[in-house]
XYZ file of C-alpha atoms in Angstrom:
552
model
C -1.171 19.027 0.021
C -4.166 18.076 1.810
C -5.384 15.644 -0.578
C -2.007 14.410 -0.667
C -2.190 14.250 3.726
C -4.767 12.340 3.062
C -3.371 9.830 0.703
C -0.565 9.370 2.840
C -2.600 8.687 6.033
C -4.650 6.243 3.996
C -1.156 4.574 2.969
C 0.074 4.971 6.633
C -3.167 2.583 7.563
C -2.475 -0.475 4.476
C 1.065 -0.392 5.329
C 0.880 0.010 9.122
C 1.865 -3.454 10.301
C 0.979 -2.694 13.955
C -2.934 -2.527 14.187
C -3.023 -3.936 17.800
C -4.457 -6.353 16.433
C -31.394 -6.674 27.209
C -37.054 -5.453 29.419
C -39.733 -6.468 29.553
C -40.286 -5.308 25.867
C -38.029 -4.188 23.250
C -35.775 -1.618 23.310
C -37.550 1.895 22.576
C -36.617 2.866 18.820
C -37.662 6.026 16.911
C -40.368 4.650 14.074
C -40.044 4.123 10.679
C -41.273 6.723 8.311
C -43.385 5.748 5.970
C -41.817 5.352 2.347
C -42.174 7.869 0.315
C -40.919 8.641 -3.153
C -38.144 10.423 -2.001
C -37.167 7.838 0.579
C -33.420 7.696 2.026
C -31.072 6.657 0.137
C -30.743 3.059 2.279
C -34.186 2.720 3.390
C -36.401 0.361 2.202
C -40.549 0.511 3.327
C -38.968 2.372 6.682
C -35.896 0.073 7.592
C -32.892 1.218 7.256
C -30.028 -0.809 5.922
C -26.515 -0.553 7.230
C -23.577 -2.549 6.164
C -20.710 -4.132 8.179
C -18.029 -5.739 8.015
C -17.707 -9.171 10.154
C -15.355 -12.389 11.296
C -16.688 -15.549 12.311
C -15.451 -17.266 15.345
C -14.553 -20.792 15.094
C -17.184 -21.410 18.333
C -20.284 -19.688 15.782
C -22.493 -22.982 14.724
C -24.969 -22.182 12.456
C -28.684 -23.404 12.437
C -29.619 -25.477 9.722
C -30.617 -23.344 6.829
C -28.808 -20.243 8.367
C -25.891 -18.340 7.412
C -23.956 -14.739 8.539
C -26.347 -12.933 5.971
C -29.884 -14.901 7.161
C -30.140 -15.820 10.702
C -32.857 -15.236 13.516
C -30.665 -12.813 14.550
C -30.426 -10.200 12.056
C -33.993 -11.138 11.287
C -34.951 -10.014 15.232
C -32.712 -6.738 14.991
C -34.987 -6.033 11.723
C -38.517 -6.699 13.166
C -37.328 -5.067 16.375
C -35.224 -1.775 15.410
C -36.035 -1.388 12.031
C -32.726 -1.964 11.083
C -31.634 -4.183 8.189
C -27.696 -5.480 8.894
C -25.809 -6.269 5.182
C -22.576 -8.078 5.477
C -20.603 -6.536 2.678
C -17.575 -9.182 3.776
C -17.120 -12.286 6.102
C -14.133 -13.708 7.075
C -13.152 -17.083 9.230
C -11.262 -15.678 12.527
C -11.620 -12.883 14.653
C -11.059 -8.931 14.321
C -7.909 -9.106 15.458
C -6.639 -12.318 13.455
C -4.552 -11.040 9.975
C -7.775 -12.668 7.741
C -10.395 -9.966 8.978
C -7.112 -6.888 9.047
C -5.871 -7.226 6.021
C -9.076 -7.332 3.931
C -9.869 -4.082 6.471
C -6.612 -2.550 5.382
C -7.740 -2.872 1.621
C -11.341 -1.798 1.938
C -9.538 1.339 3.722
C -6.642 1.686 1.217
C -9.799 1.732 -1.412
C -12.103 3.664 -0.010
C -14.871 0.595 0.053
C -15.541 1.111 4.312
C -18.801 -0.026 4.832
C -21.365 1.902 6.910
C -19.607 0.994 10.166
C -17.042 -1.488 11.119
C -15.057 -2.424 14.365
C -11.591 -0.746 14.232
C -8.529 -0.772 17.137
C -7.602 1.958 18.867
C -4.939 2.617 16.568
C -6.755 2.610 13.124
C -9.669 4.936 15.112
C -6.659 7.823 15.224
C -5.518 7.384 11.648
C -8.691 7.088 10.625
C -9.829 10.452 11.972
C -6.631 12.312 10.435
C -7.817 10.359 6.959
C -10.766 11.992 7.485
C -13.217 8.996 6.835
C -15.278 8.459 9.775
C -18.383 10.109 11.285
C -18.236 12.424 14.675
C -20.972 10.845 16.418
C -21.710 13.412 19.047
C -24.702 14.387 17.901
C -25.830 11.371 16.887
C -25.107 9.761 19.963
C -27.137 12.367 21.831
C -30.035 12.526 20.210
C -30.789 8.389 19.065
C -29.314 6.236 22.212
C -31.449 5.730 24.766
C -30.660 6.762 28.928
C -30.394 3.641 29.549
C -27.928 3.048 26.910
C -26.392 6.148 28.234
C -26.164 5.107 31.417
C -24.845 1.748 30.619
C -21.958 3.373 28.591
C -20.959 4.957 31.866
C -20.516 2.786 34.370
C -16.720 3.017 34.861
C -16.845 6.351 35.601
C -16.828 7.604 31.213
C -13.023 6.404 30.667
C -13.494 4.325 27.584
C -16.763 6.395 26.614
C -13.662 9.195 26.978
C -11.010 6.741 24.969
C -13.337 7.037 22.074
C -13.427 11.086 21.801
C -10.981 13.265 20.495
C -10.945 17.296 20.319
C -14.382 17.426 22.277
C -15.947 14.500 19.478
C -17.292 11.298 19.979
C -15.665 9.478 17.043
C -16.312 5.837 18.247
C -17.927 3.689 20.160
C -16.147 1.663 22.246
C -17.280 -1.940 23.192
C -17.549 -1.617 26.651
C -16.454 -4.414 29.020
C -15.746 -4.889 32.405
C -12.121 -3.751 33.264
C -12.078 -6.611 36.244
C -10.827 -9.301 33.472
C -8.505 -11.185 36.160
C -5.625 -14.189 35.407
C -5.772 -16.869 37.735
C -3.265 -20.188 37.917
C -5.284 -23.480 36.896
C -3.834 -26.853 37.711
C -4.959 -30.464 37.392
C -6.898 -31.047 41.002
C -7.000 -34.624 40.172
C -3.068 -34.976 39.676
C -2.622 -33.238 43.265
C -4.534 -35.557 45.105
C -3.152 -38.791 43.018
C 0.698 -37.322 44.530
C -1.002 -35.925 47.934
C 0.418 -32.422 47.055
C -1.112 -29.306 48.884
C -2.742 -26.497 46.970
C -0.616 -23.885 45.930
C -0.323 -20.842 47.692
C 3.198 -19.551 46.930
C 4.776 -19.156 43.520
C 6.946 -21.644 45.476
C 4.790 -24.042 46.080
C 3.838 -23.820 42.381
C 6.528 -24.511 41.565
C 6.945 -27.825 43.477
C 3.678 -29.260 41.666
C 5.186 -28.314 38.450
C 8.670 -29.538 39.344
C 6.577 -33.052 40.595
C 3.674 -33.362 37.320
C 7.249 -33.181 35.021
C 8.776 -36.002 37.201
C 6.102 -38.219 38.361
C 4.133 -38.126 34.546
C 0.642 -38.561 36.430
C -0.663 -38.296 32.723
C 1.003 -41.817 32.359
C 2.106 -39.978 28.761
C 6.230 -40.857 28.728
C 7.090 -37.175 28.546
C 5.512 -34.557 30.635
C 6.085 -30.770 31.273
C 5.464 -28.533 34.310
C 3.961 -25.239 32.915
C 2.024 -24.936 29.284
C 2.590 -21.710 27.640
C 2.630 -20.589 23.915
C 4.246 -17.950 21.677
C 1.756 -14.968 22.155
C 3.330 -14.184 25.861
C -0.284 -12.365 26.219
C -2.996 -14.649 25.187
C -5.770 -15.281 27.338
C -5.075 -18.733 28.288
C -1.520 -20.656 28.091
C -0.201 -16.943 27.987
C 2.745 -15.815 30.326
C 0.811 -12.423 31.955
C -0.032 -14.099 34.871
C 3.095 -15.956 35.960
C 4.796 -12.945 35.360
C 2.538 -10.698 37.566
C 3.177 -12.833 40.425
C 6.948 -11.767 39.867
C 4.752 -8.163 40.171
C 6.323 -7.791 36.604
C 3.676 -6.290 34.003
C 3.714 -7.000 30.527
C 3.013 -3.754 28.484
C 1.241 -1.409 30.521
C 2.546 2.209 31.816
C 2.515 2.336 35.660
C 3.098 4.816 38.273
C 6.554 5.743 38.460
C 6.488 6.743 42.276
C 7.398 10.638 41.107
C 3.726 11.744 39.372
C 4.411 10.489 36.281
C 4.374 6.884 34.657
C 6.500 4.320 33.302
C 7.254 1.497 31.302
C 6.349 -2.502 32.353
C 8.094 -4.050 29.908
C 11.596 -2.581 30.901
C 11.354 -2.703 34.963
C 13.858 -4.848 37.085
C 10.983 -7.164 38.215
C 10.367 -8.409 34.621
C 14.050 -9.562 34.340
C 13.343 -11.809 37.367
C 10.752 -13.446 35.875
C 12.350 -13.804 32.584
C 15.156 -15.379 34.844
C 12.843 -17.799 36.933
C 11.251 -18.584 33.178
C 14.845 -19.978 31.679
C 15.917 -21.843 35.172
C 12.480 -23.453 33.836
C 13.367 -24.197 30.600
C 16.805 -25.682 32.000
C 14.857 -27.972 34.376
C 12.383 -29.276 31.640
C 9.770 -27.761 32.919
C 8.533 -26.271 29.643
C 8.126 -27.489 26.022
C 11.064 -26.719 24.120
C 8.927 -26.430 21.441
C 6.479 -23.718 22.937
C 8.166 -20.912 20.252
C 6.445 -22.397 17.610
C 3.372 -23.154 18.926
C -0.185 -20.949 19.391
C -3.082 -21.639 22.011
C -4.524 -24.266 20.414
C -1.262 -26.105 19.246
C 0.103 -25.582 22.540
C -3.125 -26.606 24.691
C -2.419 -30.408 22.717
C -0.065 -30.944 25.589
C -2.718 -30.064 28.369
C -5.776 -31.744 27.003
C -3.160 -35.044 26.008
C -2.381 -34.927 29.857
C 0.771 -34.036 29.499
C 0.874 -30.993 31.355
C -1.481 -29.948 34.239
C -0.984 -26.262 35.013
C -0.904 -23.336 33.097
C -2.537 -19.404 33.166
C -5.227 -18.249 31.938
C -8.435 -16.093 31.926
C -11.934 -16.757 33.571
C -13.411 -18.457 30.759
C -10.383 -20.805 30.683
C -12.689 -23.928 31.684
C -14.323 -23.660 28.205
C -11.433 -24.349 26.770
C -10.195 -27.384 28.945
C -13.501 -28.970 28.088
C -12.670 -30.241 24.257
C -10.735 -32.662 26.429
C -11.955 -32.730 29.899
C -15.157 -34.179 29.507
C -14.860 -37.238 27.636
C -18.663 -39.497 26.442
C -20.465 -37.641 29.691
C -17.362 -38.356 32.044
C -15.279 -35.580 33.389
C -11.601 -36.992 32.879
C -9.501 -34.638 33.717
C -10.522 -32.633 37.176
C -9.061 -29.124 37.132
C -8.766 -26.582 40.007
C -8.612 -22.409 40.243
C -6.362 -20.675 42.557
C -5.894 -16.562 42.250
C -2.244 -15.654 41.570
C 0.636 -16.960 43.628
C 3.107 -14.715 45.058
C 6.667 -15.264 44.708
C 7.638 -13.152 47.879
C 5.288 -11.995 51.001
C 2.935 -9.300 49.033
C -0.520 -10.544 46.918
C -0.025 -10.810 43.666
C -1.739 -8.174 41.239
C -3.618 -9.397 38.334
C -2.976 -7.104 35.269
C -5.771 -5.207 33.706
C -6.350 -3.117 31.267
C -9.105 -0.428 30.153
C -11.870 -3.183 29.517
C -11.755 -2.004 25.885
C -9.997 -2.207 22.899
C -12.199 -2.727 19.568
C -14.365 0.677 18.553
C -17.136 0.778 16.507
C -16.772 3.636 13.563
C -19.272 5.289 11.027
C -18.355 5.752 7.811
C -18.014 9.614 6.545
C -20.072 8.265 3.661
C -22.915 6.353 5.687
C -26.095 7.990 5.694
C -28.102 6.645 8.594
C -25.012 6.519 11.482
C -28.754 6.645 13.780
C -28.985 3.090 12.785
C -25.346 1.772 14.864
C -26.994 3.703 17.642
C -30.337 1.320 17.468
C -28.341 -1.393 17.295
C -26.015 -0.466 20.703
C -29.396 0.323 22.007
C -30.957 -3.086 21.557
C -28.326 -4.817 22.649
C -28.262 -3.258 25.996
C -31.724 -3.466 26.468
C -31.797 -7.147 26.248
C -28.503 -7.410 28.087
C -30.836 -5.419 31.173
C -33.898 -6.722 30.698
C -34.445 -9.739 28.609
C -37.804 -11.404 27.916
C -38.525 -14.606 26.522
C -38.783 -13.730 23.167
C -35.881 -11.960 22.759
C -33.679 -15.143 23.857
C -33.651 -15.447 20.128
C -30.277 -13.197 20.222
C -28.713 -15.748 22.299
C -29.713 -18.679 21.298
C -31.183 -18.252 17.965
C -34.808 -19.582 16.802
C -35.607 -22.596 19.227
C -35.067 -19.767 21.770
C -32.634 -22.959 23.758
C -28.748 -22.936 25.361
C -27.486 -24.874 22.010
C -23.955 -24.254 22.720
C -23.854 -22.806 19.256
C -22.881 -19.163 20.672
C -25.357 -17.095 18.539
C -24.998 -13.889 20.247
C -21.935 -13.533 18.911
C -23.843 -12.701 15.780
C -24.892 -9.186 16.694
C -22.968 -6.375 15.059
C -22.903 -4.005 18.212
C -21.830 -4.783 21.807
C -21.233 -3.560 24.861
C -20.517 -5.689 27.903
C -21.554 -4.179 31.377
C -18.430 -2.196 33.000
C -18.893 -3.004 36.677
C -20.262 -6.864 36.833
C -21.275 -8.447 40.474
C -21.079 -11.851 38.918
C -18.918 -13.048 41.451
C -20.635 -12.279 44.520
C -23.825 -13.010 42.764
C -23.431 -16.871 40.487
C -21.074 -18.474 43.521
C -24.256 -18.015 45.938
C -27.431 -18.556 43.542
C -25.079 -21.813 42.420
C -24.250 -22.945 46.106
C -28.533 -22.268 47.437
C -30.798 -23.065 44.058
C -31.656 -19.129 44.736
C -32.736 -17.885 40.788
C -33.937 -14.796 42.359
C -30.559 -13.472 43.158
C -29.893 -13.160 39.601
C -30.371 -10.269 37.901
C -29.088 -9.499 34.028
C -28.965 -12.206 31.319
C -25.303 -13.293 31.787
C -26.021 -14.361 34.916
C -29.579 -16.033 34.156
C -27.922 -18.203 31.411
C -24.803 -18.694 33.261
C -26.781 -20.282 36.121
C -28.905 -22.191 33.751
C -25.886 -23.758 32.392
C -24.123 -24.720 35.649
C -27.429 -25.704 36.920
C -27.175 -28.614 34.282
C -23.956 -29.703 35.563
C -25.284 -29.593 38.992
C -28.304 -31.570 38.209
C -27.083 -34.310 36.098
C -28.651 -32.920 33.122
C -25.811 -31.989 31.099
C -22.155 -33.135 32.418
C -20.547 -30.978 29.453
C -21.567 -27.818 30.907
C -18.795 -28.650 33.696
C -17.197 -25.840 32.533
C -19.562 -23.319 33.702
C -19.296 -24.908 37.400
C -15.731 -24.209 36.977
C -15.987 -20.682 36.096
C -19.545 -19.430 37.961
C -19.378 -22.249 40.735
C -18.679 -21.553 44.435
C -14.954 -22.701 43.800
C -14.848 -21.356 40.249
C -12.989 -18.353 39.290
C -15.279 -15.461 39.044
C -15.689 -16.378 42.738
C -12.172 -14.746 43.449
C -13.087 -11.943 42.297
C -14.363 -9.932 45.528
C -11.855 -10.849 47.155
C -9.427 -9.566 44.463
C -11.626 -6.130 44.860
C -11.379 -5.964 48.107
C -8.032 -6.225 48.479
C -7.246 -3.878 45.730
C -5.166 -6.634 43.615
C -5.779 -5.182 40.403
C -2.896 -3.216 38.418
C -4.498 -0.871 35.983
C -3.218 -0.058 32.634
C -2.752 4.349 33.603
C -2.825 4.871 29.931
C -6.053 5.210 28.073
C -5.878 7.750 25.525
C -4.981 7.317 21.369
C -1.616 6.028 20.505
C 1.252 9.045 20.258
C 2.930 9.701 17.107
C 5.781 7.624 18.597
C 4.133 4.742 19.696
C 2.218 5.177 15.458
C 5.707 4.811 13.872
C 7.708 2.732 16.931
C 5.231 0.665 19.156
C 5.251 -2.425 16.888
C 8.882 -2.229 16.139
C 9.745 -2.308 19.826
C 6.998 -5.418 20.146
C 8.982 -7.760 18.153
C 12.290 -6.996 19.844
C 11.232 -7.629 22.882
C 9.431 -10.523 22.206
C 12.302 -11.667 20.340
C 14.905 -11.145 23.298
C 12.003 -12.504 25.689
C 12.291 -15.528 23.724
C 15.618 -16.011 23.837
C 15.705 -15.455 27.485
C 13.898 -17.995 28.359
C 14.729 -20.588 26.151
C 18.018 -20.038 27.490
C 19.737 -19.115 23.458
C 20.943 -15.985 25.736
C 22.041 -14.926 29.425
C 19.612 -13.013 31.622
C 21.879 -9.947 31.396
C 20.508 -9.708 27.973
C 17.645 -7.689 29.278
C 20.132 -4.941 30.524
C 21.331 -4.435 26.464
C 17.086 -4.647 25.904
C 16.459 -1.940 28.549
C 18.936 -0.027 26.421
C 17.592 -0.451 23.387
C 13.902 0.254 24.389
C 15.076 3.349 25.263
C 17.182 5.099 22.640
C 14.894 3.338 19.581
C 11.721 5.397 20.841
C 10.958 4.052 24.439
C 12.237 7.480 25.687
C 9.862 9.494 23.376
C 7.383 7.378 24.024
C 7.126 8.068 27.985
C 7.925 11.993 27.109
C 4.652 11.791 25.101
C 2.406 9.432 27.332
C 3.487 11.791 30.769
C 2.519 14.412 28.923
C -0.952 12.970 27.764
C -1.119 11.595 32.079
C -0.396 15.504 33.151
C -3.579 16.452 31.457
C -5.438 13.396 31.776
C -4.768 12.220 35.964
């Protein structure tokens, strides 16, 4: 029966469509043992070999003569930590993309797993039930440095707790700062041209969008008000920021006012946000073809000068730069604002736990400590980098070339308590490098100053992120006024979530899309709520509240 149970869990993994989707010296590592006649499997001349699987982001560019299997970053890890990274396979895209996930599901089905690999929360739960990954409790305790242990707990321990099951550390989270706000980005050159005031309320923003659509300041012959795409929760050109302006939150568990949790998608505020979007669609403020466009395709209207308003995270200018900077000149001027609200209450931007990606180790892996060594090194480099260690971010040239070599590191952990918002704008404005603390701050400052000094106009995007009036400059205000709405459920997917969450999300996306596009009445939202409850929502709510009672 145990054998058949494991087979069934593996089959569930295969068939499931609901895969969610730096010191003055290197990190201290144990000295590898000398090679003997009984050298451990996976070890060569004292070097531990560990296999993994990778996804190649389109923003990653290789130096000449290098590739994913042979590159300066992998060489540096082997030299500094004694761990040789072997790619079992590499696919294009990202780890949440369909190509990577399909290949990973096949690897799970055939029990052809690498030594360690990235997994979603749902996959972690299923892999545990299938007994396919290792308990890392003792390995982490023994091999993680004190610096690593402190770094991984900077959020108070919630992210590490989310990788712990029945007291066992089964998955190492790719930690991240949960403070990832949405902003609204507006073509400031158009506002000046049309003599429009900056948006302070949702009504102000609506006026701007209506004027942009009517006046067509880009001179294209057809303009719209707001850029969105078919994926509501995309980091840029999504709808989360807009919904937050109506105090509606997408896919979150929130206080119900009675000591429990309720689901955000079915609340009255969501209906009002959808009503507003439907009205915008009727007025021609939204591209009628948005429902078949992904972020890149929808961005073409922005790049072409047909849309001058969109919502997006702090990194949005790096995306806009594709069209905003041409031939050494800034041809599109953008400004960033906190989320405008539809009423007198300031808008809170929704945030999550801060991680949705975990590194797990196969039951068959001989050296799980190798993955911890890679984690130690990443954190050491991030906390106190040396000149030599710039190889991890920039490659063998040790200089910023825009190749994003940092993406080659297979194990990452990001600061859960970033103070970029209070440090970078001031450092850039005063040109005071002494304020900089982390590798990220030093890198961002360097990029921004290249723009300030006229050395590299293409670094315009970094100024719009990190400069005095950039996105991160708004974060201290958001923190001071507690304008964050955090998902209160961070546990493993409940049984009903595993079984029905994806179906419910598909139904939500379908009806939300129809409402926005005025294909059905706004009152269809009420029917959606009733259906959600009957089709598993009530069961999920019960399970979530059982978890919450034990984890408040």
